[in-house]
XYZ file of C-alpha atoms in Angstrom:
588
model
C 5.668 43.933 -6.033
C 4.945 45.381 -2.795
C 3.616 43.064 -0.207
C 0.108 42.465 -0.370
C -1.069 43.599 -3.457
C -2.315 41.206 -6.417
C 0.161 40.799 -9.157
C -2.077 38.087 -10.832
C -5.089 40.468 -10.721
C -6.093 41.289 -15.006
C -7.188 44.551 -15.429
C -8.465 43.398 -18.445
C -10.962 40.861 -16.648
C -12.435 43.998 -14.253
C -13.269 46.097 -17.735
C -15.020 42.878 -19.481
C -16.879 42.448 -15.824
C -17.548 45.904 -15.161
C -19.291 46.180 -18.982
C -21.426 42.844 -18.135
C -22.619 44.326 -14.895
C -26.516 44.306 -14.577
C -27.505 41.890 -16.497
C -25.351 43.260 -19.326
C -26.576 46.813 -19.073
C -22.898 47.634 -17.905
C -21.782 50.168 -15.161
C -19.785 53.079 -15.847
C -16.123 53.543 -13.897
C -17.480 56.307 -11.753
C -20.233 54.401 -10.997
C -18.171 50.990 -9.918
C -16.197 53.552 -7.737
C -18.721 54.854 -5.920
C -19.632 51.331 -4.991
C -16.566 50.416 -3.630
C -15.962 53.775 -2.169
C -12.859 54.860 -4.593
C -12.281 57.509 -7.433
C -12.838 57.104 -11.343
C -9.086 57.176 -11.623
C -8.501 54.612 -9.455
C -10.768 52.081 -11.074
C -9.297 52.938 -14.449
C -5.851 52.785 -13.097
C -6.855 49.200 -11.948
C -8.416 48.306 -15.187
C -5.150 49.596 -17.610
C -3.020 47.606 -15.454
C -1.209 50.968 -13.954
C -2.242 49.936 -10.095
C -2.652 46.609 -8.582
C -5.361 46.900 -6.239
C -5.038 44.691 -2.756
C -6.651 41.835 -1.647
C -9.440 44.001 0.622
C -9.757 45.792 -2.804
C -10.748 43.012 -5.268
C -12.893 41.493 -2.811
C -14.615 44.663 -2.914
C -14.643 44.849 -6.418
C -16.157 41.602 -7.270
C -18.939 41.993 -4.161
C -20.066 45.048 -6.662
C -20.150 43.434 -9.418
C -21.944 40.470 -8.202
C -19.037 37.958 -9.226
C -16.249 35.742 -7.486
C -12.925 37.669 -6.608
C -10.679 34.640 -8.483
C -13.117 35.929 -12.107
C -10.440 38.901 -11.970
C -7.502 37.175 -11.982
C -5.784 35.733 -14.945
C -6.587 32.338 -14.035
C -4.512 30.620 -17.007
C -1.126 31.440 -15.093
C -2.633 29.882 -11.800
C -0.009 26.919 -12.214
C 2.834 29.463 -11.484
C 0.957 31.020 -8.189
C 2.201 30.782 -4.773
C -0.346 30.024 -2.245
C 0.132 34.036 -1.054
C -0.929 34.720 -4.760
C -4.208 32.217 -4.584
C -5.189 33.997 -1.559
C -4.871 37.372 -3.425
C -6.779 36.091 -5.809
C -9.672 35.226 -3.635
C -9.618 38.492 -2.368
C -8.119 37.625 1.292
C -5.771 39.042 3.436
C -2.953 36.752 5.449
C -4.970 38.044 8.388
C -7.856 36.753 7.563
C -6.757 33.104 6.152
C -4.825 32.767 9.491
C -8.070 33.656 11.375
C -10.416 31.157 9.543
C -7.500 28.622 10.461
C -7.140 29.065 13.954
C -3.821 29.890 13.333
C -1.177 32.570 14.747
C -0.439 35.368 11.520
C 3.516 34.827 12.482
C 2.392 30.662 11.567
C 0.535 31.617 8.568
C 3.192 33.654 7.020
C 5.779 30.905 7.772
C 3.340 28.221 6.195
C 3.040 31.101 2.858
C 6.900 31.843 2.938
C 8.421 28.620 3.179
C 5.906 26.149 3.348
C 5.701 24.858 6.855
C 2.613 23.089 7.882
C 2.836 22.784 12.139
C 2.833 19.579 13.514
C -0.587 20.006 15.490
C -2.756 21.374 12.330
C -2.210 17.898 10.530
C -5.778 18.436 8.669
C -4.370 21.860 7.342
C -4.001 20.984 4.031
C -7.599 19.821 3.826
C -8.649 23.064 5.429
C -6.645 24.773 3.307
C -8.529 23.102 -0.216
C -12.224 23.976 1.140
C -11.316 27.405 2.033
C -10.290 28.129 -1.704
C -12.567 24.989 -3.462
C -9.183 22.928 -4.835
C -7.815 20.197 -4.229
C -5.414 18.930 -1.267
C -2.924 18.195 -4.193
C -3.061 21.480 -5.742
C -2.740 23.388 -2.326
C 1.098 21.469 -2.323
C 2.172 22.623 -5.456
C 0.846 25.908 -4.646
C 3.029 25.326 -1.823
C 6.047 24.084 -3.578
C 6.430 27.609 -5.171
C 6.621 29.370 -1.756
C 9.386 31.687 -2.154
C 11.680 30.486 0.589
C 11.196 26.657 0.616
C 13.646 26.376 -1.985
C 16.405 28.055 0.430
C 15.319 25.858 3.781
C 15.958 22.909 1.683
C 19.098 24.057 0.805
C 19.930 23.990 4.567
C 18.750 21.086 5.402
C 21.129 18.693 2.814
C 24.173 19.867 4.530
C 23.162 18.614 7.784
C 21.354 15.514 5.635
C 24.654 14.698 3.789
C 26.648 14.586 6.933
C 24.230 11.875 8.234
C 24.273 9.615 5.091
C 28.307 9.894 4.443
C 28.620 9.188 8.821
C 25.751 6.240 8.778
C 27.062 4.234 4.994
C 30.126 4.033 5.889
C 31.308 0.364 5.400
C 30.813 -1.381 8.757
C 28.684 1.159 10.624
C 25.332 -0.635 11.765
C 24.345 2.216 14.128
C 21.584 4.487 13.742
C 20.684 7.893 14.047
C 20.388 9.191 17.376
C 18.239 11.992 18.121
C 20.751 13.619 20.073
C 22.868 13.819 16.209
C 23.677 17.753 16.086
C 22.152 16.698 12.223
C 19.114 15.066 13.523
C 18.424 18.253 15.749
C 19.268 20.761 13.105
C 16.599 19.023 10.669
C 14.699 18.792 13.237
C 14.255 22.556 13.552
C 14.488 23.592 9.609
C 11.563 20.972 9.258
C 9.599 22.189 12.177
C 9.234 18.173 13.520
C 10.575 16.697 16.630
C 14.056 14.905 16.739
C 12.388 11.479 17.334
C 10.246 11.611 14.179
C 13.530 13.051 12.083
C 15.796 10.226 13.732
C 13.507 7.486 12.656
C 12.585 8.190 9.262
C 16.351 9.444 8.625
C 17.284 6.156 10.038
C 14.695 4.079 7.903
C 16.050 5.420 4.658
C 19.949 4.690 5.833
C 18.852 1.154 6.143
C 17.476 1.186 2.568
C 20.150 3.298 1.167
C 22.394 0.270 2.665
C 20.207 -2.406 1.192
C 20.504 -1.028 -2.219
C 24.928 -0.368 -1.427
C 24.700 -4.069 -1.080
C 23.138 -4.549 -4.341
C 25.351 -2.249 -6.168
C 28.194 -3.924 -4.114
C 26.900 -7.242 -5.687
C 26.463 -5.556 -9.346
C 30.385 -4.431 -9.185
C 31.820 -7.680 -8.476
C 30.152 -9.330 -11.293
C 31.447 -6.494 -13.462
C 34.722 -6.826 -12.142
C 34.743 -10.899 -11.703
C 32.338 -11.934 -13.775
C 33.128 -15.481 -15.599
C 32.280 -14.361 -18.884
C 32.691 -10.544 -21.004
C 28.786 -10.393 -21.234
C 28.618 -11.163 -17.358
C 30.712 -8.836 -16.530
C 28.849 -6.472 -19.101
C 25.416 -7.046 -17.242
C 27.118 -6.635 -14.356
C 28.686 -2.732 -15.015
C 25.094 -2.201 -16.257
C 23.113 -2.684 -13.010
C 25.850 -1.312 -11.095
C 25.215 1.989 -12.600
C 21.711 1.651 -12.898
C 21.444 1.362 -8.741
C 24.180 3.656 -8.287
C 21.679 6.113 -10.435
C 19.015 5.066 -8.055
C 21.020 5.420 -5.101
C 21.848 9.076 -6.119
C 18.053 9.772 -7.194
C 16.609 8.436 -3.518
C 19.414 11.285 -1.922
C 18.669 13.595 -4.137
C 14.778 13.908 -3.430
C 14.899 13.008 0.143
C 14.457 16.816 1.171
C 11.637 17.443 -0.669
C 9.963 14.068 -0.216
C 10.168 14.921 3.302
C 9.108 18.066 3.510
C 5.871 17.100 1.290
C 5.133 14.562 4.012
C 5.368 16.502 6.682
C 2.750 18.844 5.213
C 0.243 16.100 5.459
C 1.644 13.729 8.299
C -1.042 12.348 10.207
C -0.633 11.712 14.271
C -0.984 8.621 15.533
C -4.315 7.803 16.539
C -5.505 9.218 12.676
C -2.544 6.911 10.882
C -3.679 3.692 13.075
C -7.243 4.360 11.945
C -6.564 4.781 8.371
C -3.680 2.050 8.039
C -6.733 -0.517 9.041
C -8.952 1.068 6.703
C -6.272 0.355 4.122
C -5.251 -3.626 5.029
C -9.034 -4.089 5.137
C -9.325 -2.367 1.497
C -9.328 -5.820 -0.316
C -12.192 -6.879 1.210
C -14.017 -3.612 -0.651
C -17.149 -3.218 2.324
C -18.090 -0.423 4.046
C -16.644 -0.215 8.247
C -18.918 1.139 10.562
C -17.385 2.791 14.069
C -18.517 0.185 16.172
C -16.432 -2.875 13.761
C -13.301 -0.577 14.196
C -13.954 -0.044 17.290
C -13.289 3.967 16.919
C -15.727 6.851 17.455
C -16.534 9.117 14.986
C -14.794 12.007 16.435
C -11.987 10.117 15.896
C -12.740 9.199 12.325
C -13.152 13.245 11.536
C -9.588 13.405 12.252
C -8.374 11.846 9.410
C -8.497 14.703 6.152
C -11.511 14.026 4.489
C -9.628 13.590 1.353
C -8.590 10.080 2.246
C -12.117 8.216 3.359
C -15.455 8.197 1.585
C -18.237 8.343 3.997
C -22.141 7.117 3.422
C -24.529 6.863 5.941
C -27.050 4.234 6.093
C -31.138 3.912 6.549
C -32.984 6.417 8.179
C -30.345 7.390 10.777
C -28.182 9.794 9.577
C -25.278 9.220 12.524
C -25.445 5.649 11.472
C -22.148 5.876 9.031
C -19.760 4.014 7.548
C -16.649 4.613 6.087
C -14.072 3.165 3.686
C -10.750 4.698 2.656
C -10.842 6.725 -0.951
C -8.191 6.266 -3.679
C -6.622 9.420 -2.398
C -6.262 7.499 1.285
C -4.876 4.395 -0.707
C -2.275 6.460 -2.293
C -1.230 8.219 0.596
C -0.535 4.515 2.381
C 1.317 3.174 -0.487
C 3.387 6.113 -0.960
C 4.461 6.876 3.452
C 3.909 3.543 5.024
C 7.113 2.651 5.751
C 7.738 6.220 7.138
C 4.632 5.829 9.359
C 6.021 2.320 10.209
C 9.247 3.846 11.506
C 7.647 6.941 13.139
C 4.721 4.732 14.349
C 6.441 1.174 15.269
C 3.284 -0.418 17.441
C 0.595 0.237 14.540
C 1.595 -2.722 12.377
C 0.565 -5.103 15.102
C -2.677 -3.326 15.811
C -3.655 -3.893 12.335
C -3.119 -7.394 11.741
C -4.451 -8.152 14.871
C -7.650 -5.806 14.007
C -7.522 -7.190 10.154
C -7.666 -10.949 10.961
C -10.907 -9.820 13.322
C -12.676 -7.866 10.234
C -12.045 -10.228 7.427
C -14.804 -12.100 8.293
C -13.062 -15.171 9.109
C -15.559 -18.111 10.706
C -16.101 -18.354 14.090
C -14.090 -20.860 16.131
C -17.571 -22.823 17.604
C -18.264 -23.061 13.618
C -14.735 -24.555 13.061
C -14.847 -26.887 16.426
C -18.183 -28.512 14.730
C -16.488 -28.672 11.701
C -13.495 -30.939 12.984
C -15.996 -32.481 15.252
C -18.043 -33.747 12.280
C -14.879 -34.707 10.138
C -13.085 -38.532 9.769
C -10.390 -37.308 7.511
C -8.560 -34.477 6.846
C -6.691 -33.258 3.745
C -3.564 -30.749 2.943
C -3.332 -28.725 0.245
C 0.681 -28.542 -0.208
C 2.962 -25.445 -1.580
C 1.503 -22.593 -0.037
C 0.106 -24.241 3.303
C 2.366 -26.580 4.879
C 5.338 -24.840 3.211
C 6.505 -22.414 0.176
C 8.008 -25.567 -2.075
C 10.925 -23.524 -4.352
C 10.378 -19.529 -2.026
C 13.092 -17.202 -3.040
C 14.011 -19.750 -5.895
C 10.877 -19.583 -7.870
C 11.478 -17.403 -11.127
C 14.805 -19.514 -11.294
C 12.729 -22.728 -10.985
C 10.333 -21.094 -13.956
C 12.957 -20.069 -15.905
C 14.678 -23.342 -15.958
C 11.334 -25.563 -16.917
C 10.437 -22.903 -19.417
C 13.996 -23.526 -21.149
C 13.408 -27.180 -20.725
C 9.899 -26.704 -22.521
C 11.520 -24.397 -25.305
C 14.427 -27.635 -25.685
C 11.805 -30.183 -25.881
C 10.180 -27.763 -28.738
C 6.921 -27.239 -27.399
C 4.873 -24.092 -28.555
C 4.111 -21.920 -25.424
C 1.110 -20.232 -25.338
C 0.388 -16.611 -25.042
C 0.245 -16.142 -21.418
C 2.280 -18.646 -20.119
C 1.696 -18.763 -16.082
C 5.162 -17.808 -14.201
C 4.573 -20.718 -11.339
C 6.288 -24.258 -12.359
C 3.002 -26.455 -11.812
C 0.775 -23.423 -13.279
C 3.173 -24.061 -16.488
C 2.839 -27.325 -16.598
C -0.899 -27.272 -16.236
C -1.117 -24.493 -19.171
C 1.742 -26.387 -21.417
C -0.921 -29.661 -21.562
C -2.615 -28.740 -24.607
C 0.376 -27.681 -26.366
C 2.608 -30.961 -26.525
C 2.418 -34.686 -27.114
C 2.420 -37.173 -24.067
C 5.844 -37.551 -24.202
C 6.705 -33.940 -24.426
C 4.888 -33.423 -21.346
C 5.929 -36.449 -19.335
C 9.561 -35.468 -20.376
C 8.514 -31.595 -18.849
C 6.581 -33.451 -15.664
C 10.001 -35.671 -14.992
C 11.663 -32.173 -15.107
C 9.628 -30.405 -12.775
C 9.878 -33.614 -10.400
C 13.538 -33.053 -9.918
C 13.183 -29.499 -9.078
C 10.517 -30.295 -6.814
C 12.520 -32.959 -5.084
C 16.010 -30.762 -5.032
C 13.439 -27.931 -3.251
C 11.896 -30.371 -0.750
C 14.940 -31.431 0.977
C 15.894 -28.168 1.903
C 12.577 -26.222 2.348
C 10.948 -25.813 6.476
C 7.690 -25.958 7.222
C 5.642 -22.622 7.259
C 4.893 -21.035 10.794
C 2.318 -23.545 12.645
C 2.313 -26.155 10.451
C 4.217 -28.840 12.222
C 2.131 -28.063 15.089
C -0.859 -28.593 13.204
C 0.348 -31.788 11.836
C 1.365 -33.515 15.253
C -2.073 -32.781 16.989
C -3.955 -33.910 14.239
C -1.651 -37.062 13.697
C -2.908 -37.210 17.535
C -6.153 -37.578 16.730
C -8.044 -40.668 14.975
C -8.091 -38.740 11.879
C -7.307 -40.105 8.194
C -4.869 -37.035 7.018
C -3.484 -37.009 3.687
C -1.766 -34.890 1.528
C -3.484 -33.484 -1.729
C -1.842 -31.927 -4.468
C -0.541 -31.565 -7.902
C 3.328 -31.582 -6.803
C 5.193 -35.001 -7.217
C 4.297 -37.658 -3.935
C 7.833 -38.161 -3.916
C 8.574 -34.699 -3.073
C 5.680 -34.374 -0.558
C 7.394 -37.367 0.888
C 10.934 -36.139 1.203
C 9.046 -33.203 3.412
C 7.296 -34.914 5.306
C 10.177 -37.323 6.056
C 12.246 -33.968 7.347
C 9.477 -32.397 9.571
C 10.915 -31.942 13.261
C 7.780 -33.991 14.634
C 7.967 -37.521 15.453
C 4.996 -38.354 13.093
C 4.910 -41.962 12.385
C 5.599 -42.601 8.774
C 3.128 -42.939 6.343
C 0.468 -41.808 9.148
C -0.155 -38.718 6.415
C -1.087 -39.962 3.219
C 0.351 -38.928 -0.084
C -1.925 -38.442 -3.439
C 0.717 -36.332 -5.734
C 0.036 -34.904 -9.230
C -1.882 -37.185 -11.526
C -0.073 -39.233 -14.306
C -2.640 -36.648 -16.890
C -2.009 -32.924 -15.798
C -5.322 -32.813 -17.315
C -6.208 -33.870 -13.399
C -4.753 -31.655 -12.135
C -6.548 -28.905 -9.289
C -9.236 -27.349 -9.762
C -10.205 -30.833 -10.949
C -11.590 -33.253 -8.125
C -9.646 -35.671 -9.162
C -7.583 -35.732 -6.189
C -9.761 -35.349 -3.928
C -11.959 -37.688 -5.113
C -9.084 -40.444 -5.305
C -8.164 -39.217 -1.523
C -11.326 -39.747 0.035
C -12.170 -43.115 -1.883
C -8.522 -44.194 -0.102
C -9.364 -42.976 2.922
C -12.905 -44.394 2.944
C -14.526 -41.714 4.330
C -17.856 -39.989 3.249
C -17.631 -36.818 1.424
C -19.604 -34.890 3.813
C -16.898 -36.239 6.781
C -14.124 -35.089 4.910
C -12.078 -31.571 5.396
C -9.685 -30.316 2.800
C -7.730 -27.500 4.381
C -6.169 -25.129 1.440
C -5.052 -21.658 0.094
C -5.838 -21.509 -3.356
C -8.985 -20.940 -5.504
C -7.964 -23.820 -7.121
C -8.748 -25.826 -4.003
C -11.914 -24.023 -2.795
C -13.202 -24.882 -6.868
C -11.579 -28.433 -6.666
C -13.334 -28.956 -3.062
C -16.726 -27.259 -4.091
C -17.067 -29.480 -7.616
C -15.937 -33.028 -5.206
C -18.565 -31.860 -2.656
C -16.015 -31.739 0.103
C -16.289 -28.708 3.104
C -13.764 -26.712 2.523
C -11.404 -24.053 4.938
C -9.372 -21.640 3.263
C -6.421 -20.038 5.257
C -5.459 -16.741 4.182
C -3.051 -14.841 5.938
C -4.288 -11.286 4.148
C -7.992 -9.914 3.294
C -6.751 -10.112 0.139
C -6.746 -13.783 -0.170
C -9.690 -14.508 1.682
C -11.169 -11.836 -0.525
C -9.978 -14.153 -3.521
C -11.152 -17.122 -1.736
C -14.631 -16.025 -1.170
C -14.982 -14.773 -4.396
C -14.114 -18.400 -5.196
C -17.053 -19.511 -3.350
C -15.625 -20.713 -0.267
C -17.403 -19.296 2.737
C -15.045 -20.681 5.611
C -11.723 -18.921 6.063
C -9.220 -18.958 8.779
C -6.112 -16.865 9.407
C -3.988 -18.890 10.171
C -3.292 -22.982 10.870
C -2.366 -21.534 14.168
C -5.875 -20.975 14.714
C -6.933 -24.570 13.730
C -4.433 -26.400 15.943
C -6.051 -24.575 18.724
C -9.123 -26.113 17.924
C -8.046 -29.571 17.603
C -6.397 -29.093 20.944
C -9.368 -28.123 22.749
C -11.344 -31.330 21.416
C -8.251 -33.330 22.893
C -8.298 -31.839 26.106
C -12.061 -31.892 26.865
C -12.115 -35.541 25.032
């Protein structure tokens, strides 16, 4: 075809518009050409499929006949265009797409040829979907069809393979530099500086060598395993990663060319990255709680935020990421993480300020007000069986299935959640034989588990104070014991009170049971007690004992779950509440 004229243009199309013309009256061919300034032949030679007129041409054509330039195009073979035959289609020259782009013709060509978006015109793809009314996913695969991307990709796996065999080699922890002769030649065939090429390349070596170590482990169960169906299992995964491993190399060129179409700079990624963490929470951010302008909101492609604006004042705004934006974070985060290294701080900082955590004069009255204080257990002072958990399930379940007990549908996959669930389905002795069970694991857990971040801080200034402080919760005391025993404080023993699972796991959480048994001990008024927990089982259990409640959750998406739950006060941290206690001490 020569270049620039419209091989998807129907002749067939320009005869069916020409006879609806005026209001179905019809035109005749001479007539049509006198409109558009041609001869008879000419339109016929369009319309029999003999010519193919240019782009100039079928805009023309359809400005005559009062329709849209893409109504003469044979839209049902649109899925096989290029984005050079789209443009035909609407009738516009390179020229004049480059122009409405702010963008050089030599760029335009290069972005039509071989599917280069530059580095500065990060919004092009969203430019590119309003100029011809599609979406920002169907202006990549347009783009995916350009006629040389196919070849640059070629080019860049040589360069690409020589960094994977150099950097998984056995032994080699380095990474890649962007001074690599590889790094610089991607670099340039991806149009992308050699820092941003060096990072992500480097980012994907280190998973590539996470999942070598996998396979690595797969192989020497095959080869070593203790039994033949071991070592079957074994030879099985082993190929399954390798398969994986070969799949991740395989598509890395054109997973990273499709991100670099739609990359977003810094200042847009750090903006839209909070918009995501916050996305639990489901509000709508206004400029001054993310502290941005809205000049810098416009940045980000208006694919990936829903805007609204609110009362009377249209510049009031506020904004909250779409699906589209939630995608685009799930699928390049950790590329953004390695390209972008000081965002990930920024947002938890920024998230634990938005997710409408209490203030710390509300939790200083709080503590102020309170005579005892009670822990929740797995989840806030530690993670009780961590890595271990599924193997924990899995063995209780198999003790359940031994001691014959019918398992209900939707059996929960935590150990205590099972236990609570398995209640209704066994006699007391099956379940006192399962509780015993559980108790073990729980104690073989608790003399090898540490206390989560904060927490023995926590514990020693409040063990400072003339606070009752007990320990709440539906794992066995003697476990809770065993962890307390081992915490590097020098807490006096038995300053923190124990109340473990009840004898009937019909107690259990989110029944007050506990709670209620705690305070009575303690003998302090339920209004001057403060249970300190994670769980909605805990904000329920605390709400139904009439007990104040404050729920740490490390994520919006727990104290989402939490306030759903009713609870109102949330911190981020125990961090946060040891800072509190401290200040009463020091101003005491």
């Amino acid at each position: 075809m020569a270049r620039g004229l419209a091989d998807m243009f129907d002749g067939a199309r320009l005869r069916q518009a020409r006879a609806a013309a005026e209001d179905g009256r019809g035109i005749s061919a001479e007539a049509l050409a006198r409109r558009i300034d041609a001869t008879k032949s000419q339109v016929l030679a369009y319309e029999n499929g003999l010519v193919r007129p240019d782009p100039r041409r079928i805009r023309d054509l359809a400005q005559a006949l009062g329709i849209e330039p893409l109504q003469l195009s044979d839209a049902s073979r649109a899925q096989a265009w290029t984005l050079a035959d789209l443009r035909r289609a609407h009738g516009l020259r390179a020229a004049d797409v480059s122009r409405a782009l702010s963008l050089s013709l030599r760029t335009y060509r290069r972005l039509e040829n071989e599917g280069i978006v530059p580095a500065h015109k990060f919004n092009l793809m969203s430019e590119l979907a309003e100029l011809f009314a599609i979406t920002a996913g169907e202006v990549e695969e347009h783009l995916r069809r350009a006629p040389l991307l196919s070849q640059r990709l070629d080019e860049v796996r040589e360069p690409l393979s020589c960094l994977l065999s150099f950097y998984l080699q056995p032994k080699n922890l380095d990474k890649p530099d962007p001074g690599d002769d590889e790094i610089i030649a991607l670099a340039g065939l991806y149009r992308r500086s050699p820092l941003t090429i060096a990072r992500i390349v480097g980012h994907e070596i280190a998973r590539l060598r996470g999942m070598r170590r996998r396979k690595a482990k797969f192989d020497a169960a095959a080869n070593y395993g203790a039994t033949a169906e071991e070592q079957a299992k074994g030879q099985a995964a082993a190929q399954a990663e390798g398969r994986k491993i070969r799949e991740v190399i395989d598509a890395l060129p054109q997973n990273l060319d499709t991100f670099f179409r739609c990359m977003l700079p810094l200042d847009a990624w750090r903006a839209i990255a909070l918009f995501h963490a916050l996305r639990p929470l489901g509000g709508w951010l206004s400029t001054g709680q993310l502290n941005a302008t809205s000049e810098q909101l416009a940045m980000i492609p208006a694919q990936l935020l829903e805007r609204r604006t609110t009362g009377k004042d249209a510049a009031q705004a506020e904004y909250r990421i779409s699906e589209q934006g939630a995608k685009h974070c799930a699928a390049y985060r950790p590329w953004y993480d390695a390209c972008y290294p000081a965002v990930q701080a920024f947002v938890q900082v920024n998230e634990r300020a938005l997710a409408g955590h209490m203030q710390q004069s509300d939790l200083h009255d709080l503590l102020a007000q309170s005579e005892a204080v009670l822990f929740s257990f797995d989840g806030l002072l530690c993670r009780l069986f961590g890595r271990n958990l599924q193997t924990v399930s899995e063995r209780l379940l198999s003790g359940a299935q031994s001691l014959q007990l019918v398992l209900p549908p939707q059996t929960p996959t935590d150990p205590v959640g099972m236990l609570r669930a398995l209640v209704r389905h066994g006699t007391p002795a099956q379940i006192n034989q399962l509780d015993r069970l559980l108790s073990q694991f729980e104690m073989e857990a608790a003399r090898h588990v540490a206390p989560l971040p904060g927490v023995s801080q926590l514990l020693r200034a409040l063990a400072d104070s003339p606070r009752r402080l007990a320990v709440v919760t539906d794992h066995a005391s003697d476990a809770v014991n065993v962890f307390l025993e081992r915490l590097p404080t020098d807490i006096p023993p038995g300053r923190i009170a124990v109340f473990g699972r009840p004898g009937d796991p019909e107690l259990m959480k989110p029944n007050p049971h506990g709670l209620s048994q705690a305070t009575a001990a303690l003998k302090a008024p339920h209004a001057r007690v403060l249970l300190m927990g994670e769980s909605i089982a805990d904000a329920l259990a605390a709400q139904t004992a009439g007990i104040p409640f404050v729920g740490v959750a490390a994520t919006t998406r727990q104290a989402r779950m939490l306030r759903d739950a009713g609870a109102s006060r949330t911190v981020a941290s125990v961090r946060t509440i040891t800072a509190v206690v401290r200040e009463q001490q020091a101003g005491a």
